[in-house]
């Protein structure tokens, strides 16, 4: 089992953002939240406590287990590596990664304890905070509107973590639980024969020369759709209903 | 220049989420927001207007340009393809993609107008909404805590769009030489109406109770196939040939 990264919120201002960050973390299988000097203190008291819980929407255990630190340096002291998210480029010479690159790197070191630093709303991390981090994560954004909400920034990193962790199993089995089984080519061919026979009778094919192209175009529609065996039976029922019903015979007869 | 996807919020309940979705969109270079029956109406009035604006945090132009629709079907009628985000697996046989796979696919068709559907908080999209979509986007998540906040879901798709757009040149379109353009949802709907009207006459629907499921299963076949406008015309020709030809009339009459 991998050690999961810790999310470290430095001087967060709004308790709603702490709650929303906890929710995003739990959505994405992260659990360890660290707080450096949150504006409203920690643990929260009413009414902030309730406002954070509403935003957490059930991720209470993350809030309850969140640990409080006096400084960023203290919050990262036990970690093997720290990545700081920042929108601004600073006078710091450190490697800059995008969220995907950073998480790929983190996932490749499963035995190390990693921290992801997020700065306060509006102002972001200051240089003293960045000194605690070995690398910078830059979230790409619209250059004219680049400031993400704090919980949204947490989500982007948490989501990349989730995608990275899910990568192997996801490729294995495409989730399609209700699919019975795909039709065989033989079943499809019988369906095509049925349809084309009826179209022939219905004088659908304007000329013999055109017929092969028209047949091919029609078949492609169904081939693209990857029909199940049940859908083949349903569609043969459709052909029959359109051509053989007594009501229709009377109407057109 | 690529056409950017439209974000469609179906029956959103909280104006804060509409605002936060607008902010996430602008962060990620998306601009077109469509709203189907927002709970508090549209345009907003005080105090909801101010609450949405606070959450939008400067993305006001997206809120101001958001368009209101009465139904999901109306909101998607001009689109070439619709992807629905849903946490639950339904009895729908449609391709299921993760956000990255979906956005990769969308980015590979730069000339098509795409919509991304998001359901209401808590309840999510209902089957009638899903009928308007050809494909499903499943956001992977902690199975024990899988419900993302609405604006967070929008962000994940918007972020994938941003990352895709930032990545090097787009791959060429998938091989589909005869593809003129994809049919609009409106053209598809007319085709469905035509087919279902004829099936009704042909007594295809064994009982009224079964009809919605049967209609849904049939439509899904064609939604999955991503028909071109030409294919829609061809298939309407098929329906006509199967039901109206004089030869057939004589045979069955």
Coordinates of C-alpha atoms in Angstrom, one line a residue:
Chain A
X1 CA 0.0 0.0 0.0
X2 CA 1.3 3.4 -1.0
X3 CA 1.8 6.1 1.6
X4 CA -0.6 8.8 0.5
X5 CA 0.4 12.5 0.3
X6 CA -0.6 14.9 3.1
X7 CA -2.5 18.0 2.2
X8 CA -1.1 21.1 4.0
X9 CA -3.2 24.2 4.1
X10 CA -1.1 27.2 5.1
X11 CA -3.0 30.1 6.8
X12 CA -6.4 29.2 5.3
X13 CA -8.9 32.0 5.7
X14 CA -12.3 30.5 5.1
X15 CA -13.6 27.5 7.0
X16 CA -15.8 26.6 4.0
X17 CA -12.6 26.1 2.0
X18 CA -11.2 23.8 4.6
X19 CA -14.4 21.8 4.6
X20 CA -14.6 21.7 0.8
X21 CA -10.9 20.6 0.6
X22 CA -11.7 17.8 3.0
X23 CA -14.5 16.6 0.8
X24 CA -12.4 16.7 -2.3
X25 CA -9.7 14.8 -0.5
X26 CA -12.1 12.0 0.6
X27 CA -13.6 11.8 -2.9
X28 CA -10.1 11.1 -4.1
X29 CA -8.8 8.7 -1.4
X30 CA -6.6 11.2 0.4
X31 CA -7.0 11.4 4.2
X32 CA -4.3 13.4 5.9
X33 CA -5.0 17.1 6.4
X34 CA -2.5 19.4 8.1
X35 CA -3.3 23.0 9.0
X36 CA -0.9 25.8 9.6
X37 CA -2.4 28.8 11.5
X38 CA -6.0 28.7 10.2
X39 CA -7.5 32.1 10.6
X40 CA -10.4 30.9 12.8
X41 CA -8.3 28.6 15.0
X42 CA -8.5 24.8 15.4
X43 CA -10.5 22.9 16.4
X44 CA -13.3 25.1 15.2
X45 CA -16.2 26.2 17.4
X46 CA -19.7 27.2 16.4
X47 CA -20.8 28.6 14.0
X48 CA -17.6 28.0 12.0
X49 CA -17.6 24.4 12.9
X50 CA -21.0 23.9 11.3
X51 CA -20.1 25.8 8.2
X52 CA -17.0 23.7 7.7
X53 CA -19.0 20.5 8.2
X54 CA -21.6 21.6 5.7
X55 CA -18.9 22.1 3.1
X56 CA -17.3 18.8 4.0
X57 CA -20.6 17.1 3.3
X58 CA -19.8 14.0 5.2
X59 CA -16.0 14.0 5.2
X60 CA -16.0 14.8 8.9
X61 CA -13.4 12.2 9.8
X62 CA -10.8 14.2 7.8
X63 CA -11.6 17.4 9.7
X64 CA -11.6 15.6 13.0
X65 CA -8.2 14.1 12.3
X66 CA -6.7 17.2 10.9
X67 CA -3.6 18.3 12.8
X68 CA -2.7 21.9 13.7
X69 CA 0.8 23.3 13.3
X70 CA 2.3 26.7 14.3
X71 CA 4.6 27.1 11.3
X72 CA 5.0 25.6 7.8
X73 CA 8.4 24.4 8.8
X74 CA 6.9 22.4 11.7
X75 CA 4.2 21.0 9.5
X76 CA 6.6 19.5 7.0
X77 CA 9.3 18.4 9.4
X78 CA 8.6 14.6 9.2
X79 CA 8.1 14.5 5.4
X80 CA 10.5 13.1 2.8
X81 CA 9.6 15.7 0.2
X82 CA 7.4 18.8 -0.2
X83 CA 5.8 20.3 -3.3
X84 CA 4.4 23.8 -3.1
X85 CA 1.5 24.9 -5.3
X86 CA 1.8 28.5 -6.5
X87 CA 0.3 30.6 -9.3
X88 CA 3.1 33.1 -9.3
X89 CA 6.6 32.6 -10.5
X90 CA 9.0 33.7 -7.7
X91 CA 12.6 34.3 -7.6
X92 CA 13.3 30.8 -6.6
X93 CA 15.2 28.3 -8.6
X94 CA 13.4 25.1 -8.1
X95 CA 12.0 22.6 -10.5
X96 CA 8.5 23.5 -11.7
X97 CA 6.0 20.8 -12.5
X98 CA 2.4 20.7 -13.6
X99 CA 0.0 18.7 -11.4
X100 CA 0.2 15.6 -13.5
X101 CA 3.9 15.6 -13.6
X102 CA 4.2 16.2 -9.9
X103 CA 1.8 13.4 -9.0
X104 CA 3.5 11.0 -11.5
X105 CA 6.7 11.7 -9.7
X106 CA 5.2 11.3 -6.3
X107 CA 3.5 8.0 -7.2
X108 CA 6.9 6.7 -8.4
X109 CA 8.2 7.0 -4.9
X110 CA 5.6 4.9 -3.0
X111 CA 7.7 4.6 0.2
X112 CA 8.3 8.3 0.8
X113 CA 6.1 10.6 2.8
X114 CA 5.1 13.6 0.7
X115 CA 3.4 16.8 1.5
X116 CA 1.5 19.2 -0.9
X117 CA 1.5 22.8 0.3
X118 CA -1.3 25.2 -0.5
X119 CA -1.2 28.9 0.4
X120 CA -3.9 31.2 1.7
X121 CA -6.7 32.5 -0.4
X122 CA -5.8 35.6 -2.5
X123 CA -2.2 36.0 -1.2
X124 CA -0.8 32.6 -1.8
X125 CA 2.4 31.2 -0.2
X126 CA 5.1 33.5 0.8
X127 CA 8.8 33.0 0.4
X128 CA 9.3 31.5 3.9
X129 CA 6.8 28.8 3.0
X130 CA 8.4 28.1 -0.4
X131 CA 11.7 27.6 1.5
X132 CA 10.1 24.5 3.0
X133 CA 9.4 23.0 -0.4
X134 CA 11.8 21.2 -2.8
X135 CA 9.7 21.7 -5.9
X136 CA 7.0 23.9 -7.2
X137 CA 3.7 22.8 -8.7
X138 CA 2.2 25.3 -11.2
X139 CA -1.4 24.7 -12.1
X140 CA -1.8 25.8 -15.7
X141 CA -4.7 28.3 -16.1
X142 CA -6.1 31.0 -18.2
X143 CA -3.4 33.7 -17.9
X144 CA -6.1 36.4 -17.5
X145 CA -7.9 34.5 -14.7
X146 CA -5.4 32.2 -13.0
X147 CA -6.4 32.2 -9.4
X148 CA -8.1 29.0 -8.4
X149 CA -10.3 28.7 -5.4
X150 CA -8.3 27.0 -2.6
X151 CA -10.5 23.8 -2.5
X152 CA -10.4 23.7 -6.3
X153 CA -6.6 23.6 -6.2
X154 CA -6.7 20.8 -3.7
X155 CA -9.1 19.0 -5.9
X156 CA -6.9 19.2 -8.9
X157 CA -4.0 17.6 -7.1
X158 CA -6.2 15.1 -5.3
X159 CA -7.9 14.2 -8.7
X160 CA -4.5 13.6 -10.3
X161 CA -3.6 11.4 -7.4
X162 CA -6.8 9.4 -7.8
X163 CA -6.2 9.0 -11.6
X164 CA -2.7 7.9 -11.0
X165 CA -3.8 5.3 -8.4
X166 CA -6.6 4.1 -10.5
X167 CA -4.6 3.9 -13.7
X168 CA -4.0 0.2 -13.8
X169 CA -7.5 -1.2 -12.9
X170 CA -9.3 1.4 -15.1
X171 CA -7.6 0.2 -18.2
X172 CA -8.3 -3.4 -17.3
X173 CA -12.1 -3.4 -17.3
X174 CA -14.2 -0.7 -18.9
X175 CA -17.1 -0.2 -16.4
X176 CA -20.2 -1.4 -18.2
X177 CA -21.8 -3.7 -15.7
X178 CA -25.2 -4.0 -17.5
X179 CA -23.8 -5.0 -20.8
X180 CA -24.8 -8.7 -21.2
X181 CA -22.4 -9.6 -24.0
X182 CA -21.6 -8.1 -27.4
X183 CA -23.3 -9.7 -30.4
X184 CA -21.3 -12.0 -32.5
X185 CA -20.5 -11.1 -36.1
X186 CA -22.8 -13.9 -37.1
X187 CA -25.7 -12.4 -35.3
X188 CA -25.0 -9.1 -36.8
X189 CA -24.8 -10.6 -40.3
X190 CA -28.2 -12.2 -39.8
X191 CA -29.6 -8.8 -38.8
X192 CA -28.0 -7.1 -41.8
X193 CA -29.4 -9.8 -44.1
X194 CA -32.9 -9.3 -42.6
X195 CA -32.7 -5.5 -43.0
X196 CA -31.3 -5.5 -46.5
X197 CA -33.8 -8.1 -47.7
X198 CA -36.6 -5.9 -46.6
X199 CA -35.0 -2.8 -48.0
X200 CA -34.6 -4.6 -51.3
X201 CA -38.3 -5.3 -51.3
X202 CA -39.0 -1.7 -50.3
X203 CA -37.0 -0.5 -53.3
X204 CA -34.7 1.4 -51.0
X205 CA -31.6 0.9 -53.3
X206 CA -32.1 3.3 -56.1
X207 CA -29.7 1.5 -58.4
X208 CA -27.8 -1.8 -58.3
X209 CA -24.6 0.2 -58.7
X210 CA -25.3 2.2 -55.6
X211 CA -26.3 -0.7 -53.5
X212 CA -22.9 -1.8 -52.2
X213 CA -22.0 1.7 -50.9
X214 CA -25.4 2.1 -49.4
X215 CA -25.2 -1.3 -47.6
X216 CA -21.8 -0.5 -46.3
X217 CA -22.9 2.9 -45.0
X218 CA -25.8 1.3 -43.2
X219 CA -23.8 -1.5 -41.7
X220 CA -21.2 1.0 -40.4
X221 CA -23.8 2.7 -38.3
X222 CA -24.5 -0.5 -36.4
X223 CA -20.9 -1.7 -36.4
X224 CA -19.9 1.5 -34.7
X225 CA -22.5 1.1 -32.1
X226 CA -21.1 -2.3 -30.9
X227 CA -24.5 -3.9 -30.4
X228 CA -25.2 -6.4 -27.7
X229 CA -27.0 -9.7 -28.5
X230 CA -30.2 -8.3 -26.9
X231 CA -30.0 -5.2 -29.0
X232 CA -29.7 -7.3 -32.1
X233 CA -32.9 -9.1 -31.1
X234 CA -34.6 -5.8 -30.4
X235 CA -33.7 -4.3 -33.7
X236 CA -34.8 -7.4 -35.6
X237 CA -38.1 -6.8 -33.8
X238 CA -38.1 -3.3 -35.1
X239 CA -37.7 -4.5 -38.7
X240 CA -40.5 -6.9 -38.3
X241 CA -42.8 -4.4 -36.7
X242 CA -42.1 -1.9 -39.5
X243 CA -42.8 -4.4 -42.3
X244 CA -45.3 -7.0 -41.2
X245 CA -47.9 -5.7 -38.7
X246 CA -51.6 -6.3 -39.7
X247 CA -52.5 -2.7 -38.9
X248 CA -49.9 -1.3 -41.3
X249 CA -51.0 -3.8 -44.0
X250 CA -54.6 -2.6 -43.8
X251 CA -53.4 1.0 -43.8
X252 CA -51.3 0.6 -46.9
X253 CA -53.0 -2.3 -48.5
Chain B
X1 CA -9.5 27.8 -33.3
X2 CA -11.2 24.9 -31.6
X3 CA -14.9 25.2 -30.6
X4 CA -14.9 24.9 -26.8
X5 CA -17.4 22.6 -25.1
X6 CA -20.5 24.1 -23.5
X7 CA -21.1 23.4 -19.8
X8 CA -24.8 22.5 -19.1
X9 CA -26.0 22.5 -15.5
X10 CA -29.3 20.7 -15.2
X11 CA -31.6 21.9 -12.4
X12 CA -28.8 23.3 -10.2
X13 CA -30.0 24.0 -6.7
X14 CA -27.4 26.3 -5.2
X15 CA -26.4 29.6 -6.7
X16 CA -23.0 29.3 -5.0
X17 CA -22.4 26.2 -7.2
X18 CA -23.3 28.1 -10.3
X19 CA -20.9 30.8 -9.4
X20 CA -18.1 28.4 -8.5
X21 CA -18.7 26.5 -11.7
X22 CA -18.3 29.8 -13.7
X23 CA -15.1 30.5 -11.9
X24 CA -13.7 27.1 -12.6
X25 CA -14.7 27.5 -16.3
X26 CA -12.9 30.8 -16.6
X27 CA -9.8 29.4 -14.9
X28 CA -9.7 26.8 -17.6
X29 CA -10.6 28.8 -20.7
X30 CA -14.2 27.7 -21.0
X31 CA -16.9 30.3 -21.5
X32 CA -20.2 28.9 -22.5
X33 CA -22.6 28.1 -19.6
X34 CA -26.1 26.8 -20.2
X35 CA -28.7 26.4 -17.4
X36 CA -31.7 24.1 -17.4
X37 CA -34.3 25.1 -14.8
X38 CA -32.1 26.5 -12.1
X39 CA -34.0 26.3 -8.8
X40 CA -33.8 30.0 -8.1
X41 CA -34.6 31.1 -11.7
X42 CA -32.5 33.1 -14.1
X43 CA -31.3 35.8 -14.2
X44 CA -30.8 35.9 -10.5
X45 CA -32.1 38.6 -8.2
X46 CA -30.8 39.7 -4.8
X47 CA -29.6 38.2 -2.6
X48 CA -28.9 35.1 -4.8
X49 CA -27.3 37.3 -7.4
X50 CA -24.7 38.6 -5.0
X51 CA -24.0 35.1 -3.6
X52 CA -23.4 33.7 -7.1
X53 CA -21.1 36.6 -7.9
X54 CA -19.1 36.1 -4.7
X55 CA -18.5 32.5 -5.7
X56 CA -17.7 33.4 -9.3
X57 CA -15.0 35.7 -7.9
X58 CA -14.7 37.8 -11.0
X59 CA -16.0 35.4 -13.6
X60 CA -19.1 37.6 -14.0
X61 CA -19.1 37.6 -17.8
X62 CA -19.8 33.8 -17.8
X63 CA -22.8 34.3 -15.5
X64 CA -24.0 37.3 -17.6
X65 CA -23.8 35.3 -20.8
X66 CA -25.3 32.1 -19.4
X67 CA -28.4 31.0 -21.4
X68 CA -31.5 29.6 -19.8
X69 CA -33.4 26.5 -21.2
X70 CA -36.7 24.9 -20.2
X71 CA -35.6 21.3 -20.8
X72 CA -32.4 19.4 -21.2
X73 CA -33.5 18.4 -24.7
X74 CA -33.8 22.0 -25.7
X75 CA -30.4 22.8 -24.2
X76 CA -28.7 20.3 -26.3
X77 CA -30.7 20.6 -29.5
X78 CA -27.9 22.4 -31.5
X79 CA -25.1 20.3 -30.3
X80 CA -23.2 17.6 -32.2
X81 CA -22.6 15.4 -29.2
X82 CA -23.4 15.3 -25.6
X83 CA -21.5 13.7 -22.7
X84 CA -23.3 13.2 -19.4
X85 CA -21.4 13.1 -16.1
X86 CA -22.9 10.6 -13.7
X87 CA -21.7 8.8 -10.5
X88 CA -24.3 6.1 -10.7
X89 CA -24.3 3.3 -13.2
X90 CA -27.7 3.1 -14.8
X91 CA -29.4 0.5 -17.0
X92 CA -28.1 2.3 -20.1
X93 CA -25.8 0.8 -22.6
X94 CA -23.6 3.7 -23.6
X95 CA -19.9 4.0 -23.7
X96 CA -18.5 5.1 -20.3
X97 CA -15.3 7.2 -20.3
X98 CA -13.3 8.8 -17.6
X99 CA -12.8 12.6 -17.8
X100 CA -9.4 12.3 -19.5
X101 CA -10.7 9.9 -22.1
X102 CA -13.7 12.0 -22.8
X103 CA -11.8 15.2 -23.2
X104 CA -9.2 13.5 -25.4
X105 CA -12.0 12.3 -27.6
X106 CA -13.7 15.8 -27.7
X107 CA -10.4 17.5 -28.4
X108 CA -9.8 15.2 -31.4
X109 CA -13.0 16.6 -33.0
X110 CA -12.3 20.3 -33.0
X111 CA -15.0 21.2 -35.4
X112 CA -17.9 19.8 -33.5
X113 CA -20.0 21.5 -30.9
X114 CA -20.0 19.4 -27.7
X115 CA -22.0 19.7 -24.5
X116 CA -21.1 18.4 -21.0
X117 CA -24.1 17.7 -18.9
X118 CA -24.1 17.9 -15.1
X119 CA -27.0 16.9 -12.9
X120 CA -28.4 18.6 -9.8
X121 CA -26.6 18.3 -6.4
X122 CA -27.5 15.1 -4.5
X123 CA -29.9 13.6 -7.0
X124 CA -27.8 13.7 -10.3
X125 CA -29.2 13.3 -13.8
X126 CA -32.4 11.4 -14.4
X127 CA -33.0 9.0 -17.2
X128 CA -34.7 11.6 -19.3
X129 CA -31.6 13.7 -19.2
X130 CA -29.4 10.8 -20.0
X131 CA -31.5 10.1 -23.1
X132 CA -30.1 13.4 -24.5
X133 CA -26.5 12.1 -24.2
X134 CA -24.6 9.8 -26.4
X135 CA -21.9 9.0 -23.9
X136 CA -21.3 8.8 -20.1
X137 CA -18.5 10.3 -18.2
X138 CA -17.7 8.6 -15.0
X139 CA -15.4 10.5 -12.6
X140 CA -13.5 7.9 -10.7
X141 CA -13.7 8.3 -7.0
X142 CA -13.5 6.7 -3.6
X143 CA -16.3 4.1 -3.8
X144 CA -17.4 4.9 -0.3
X145 CA -17.5 8.7 -0.9
X146 CA -18.1 9.2 -4.6
X147 CA -20.3 12.3 -4.7
X148 CA -18.4 15.3 -5.9
X149 CA -19.6 18.8 -5.3
X150 CA -21.2 20.2 -8.5
X151 CA -18.6 22.9 -9.1
X152 CA -15.8 20.4 -8.4
X153 CA -17.2 18.0 -11.1
X154 CA -17.2 20.9 -13.5
X155 CA -13.7 21.8 -12.6
X156 CA -12.4 18.3 -13.2
X157 CA -13.7 18.3 -16.8
X158 CA -12.6 21.9 -17.3
X159 CA -9.2 21.1 -16.0
X160 CA -8.8 18.2 -18.3
X161 CA -9.8 20.5 -21.2
X162 CA -7.2 23.0 -20.1
X163 CA -4.5 20.3 -19.9
X164 CA -5.5 18.9 -23.3
X165 CA -5.4 22.3 -24.9
X166 CA -2.1 23.1 -23.3
X167 CA -0.6 19.8 -24.6
X168 CA 1.2 19.9 -27.9
X169 CA -0.7 19.9 -31.2
X170 CA -3.9 17.9 -31.4
X171 CA -4.0 14.6 -33.0
X172 CA -5.7 14.4 -36.3
X173 CA -9.3 13.5 -36.4
X174 CA -10.1 9.7 -36.0
X175 CA -10.5 7.9 -39.3
X176 CA -13.9 8.5 -40.5
X177 CA -13.6 9.5 -44.1
X178 CA -17.2 9.9 -45.0
X179 CA -18.0 12.0 -42.0
X180 CA -19.4 15.2 -43.2
X181 CA -20.6 16.5 -39.9
X182 CA -22.3 14.9 -36.9
X183 CA -26.0 15.2 -36.8
X184 CA -27.4 17.7 -34.3
X185 CA -29.5 16.4 -31.4
X186 CA -32.5 18.0 -33.0
X187 CA -32.0 16.0 -36.2
X188 CA -31.6 12.8 -34.2
X189 CA -34.8 13.6 -32.2
X190 CA -36.8 14.0 -35.5
X191 CA -35.4 10.6 -36.6
X192 CA -36.4 9.0 -33.3
X193 CA -39.9 10.5 -33.5
X194 CA -40.3 9.1 -37.0
X195 CA -39.1 5.7 -36.0
X196 CA -41.2 5.6 -32.8
X197 CA -44.3 6.8 -34.6
X198 CA -44.0 4.0 -37.1
X199 CA -43.3 1.4 -34.4
X200 CA -46.3 2.6 -32.5
X201 CA -48.4 1.9 -35.6
X202 CA -46.7 -1.4 -36.0
X203 CA -47.6 -2.4 -32.5
X204 CA -44.0 -2.9 -31.6
X205 CA -44.5 -1.7 -28.0
X206 CA -46.1 -4.7 -26.3
X207 CA -47.4 -2.7 -23.4
X208 CA -47.5 1.0 -22.6
X209 CA -45.6 0.3 -19.4
X210 CA -42.7 -1.2 -21.4
X211 CA -42.6 1.6 -23.9
X212 CA -40.2 4.0 -22.2
X213 CA -37.6 1.3 -21.6
X214 CA -37.9 0.0 -25.2
X215 CA -37.6 3.6 -26.6
X216 CA -34.6 4.2 -24.4
X217 CA -32.8 1.0 -25.5
X218 CA -33.5 1.8 -29.1
X219 CA -32.3 5.4 -28.9
X220 CA -29.1 4.3 -27.1
X221 CA -28.1 2.2 -30.1
X222 CA -28.1 5.3 -32.3
X223 CA -26.7 7.7 -29.8
X224 CA -23.8 5.4 -29.3
X225 CA -23.2 5.3 -33.1
X226 CA -22.7 9.1 -33.3
X227 CA -24.6 9.5 -36.6
X228 CA -23.7 12.0 -39.2
X229 CA -26.4 14.2 -40.8
X230 CA -26.1 12.1 -43.9
X231 CA -26.6 8.9 -41.9
X232 CA -29.7 10.3 -40.3
X233 CA -31.2 11.1 -43.7
X234 CA -30.2 7.6 -44.9
X235 CA -31.9 6.0 -41.9
X236 CA -35.0 8.0 -42.3
X237 CA -35.0 6.7 -45.9
X238 CA -34.8 3.2 -44.4
X239 CA -37.8 3.7 -42.2
X240 CA -39.8 5.1 -45.1
X241 CA -38.8 2.2 -47.4
X242 CA -39.7 -0.3 -44.8
X243 CA -43.2 1.2 -44.2
X244 CA -44.4 2.9 -47.3
X245 CA -43.3 1.2 -50.5
X246 CA -46.0 0.2 -53.0
X247 CA -44.5 -3.3 -53.6
X248 CA -44.7 -4.1 -50.0
X249 CA -48.2 -2.8 -49.8
X250 CA -49.3 -5.2 -52.5
X251 CA -47.4 -8.1 -50.9
X252 CA -49.0 -7.7 -47.5
X253 CA -52.2 -6.0 -48.4

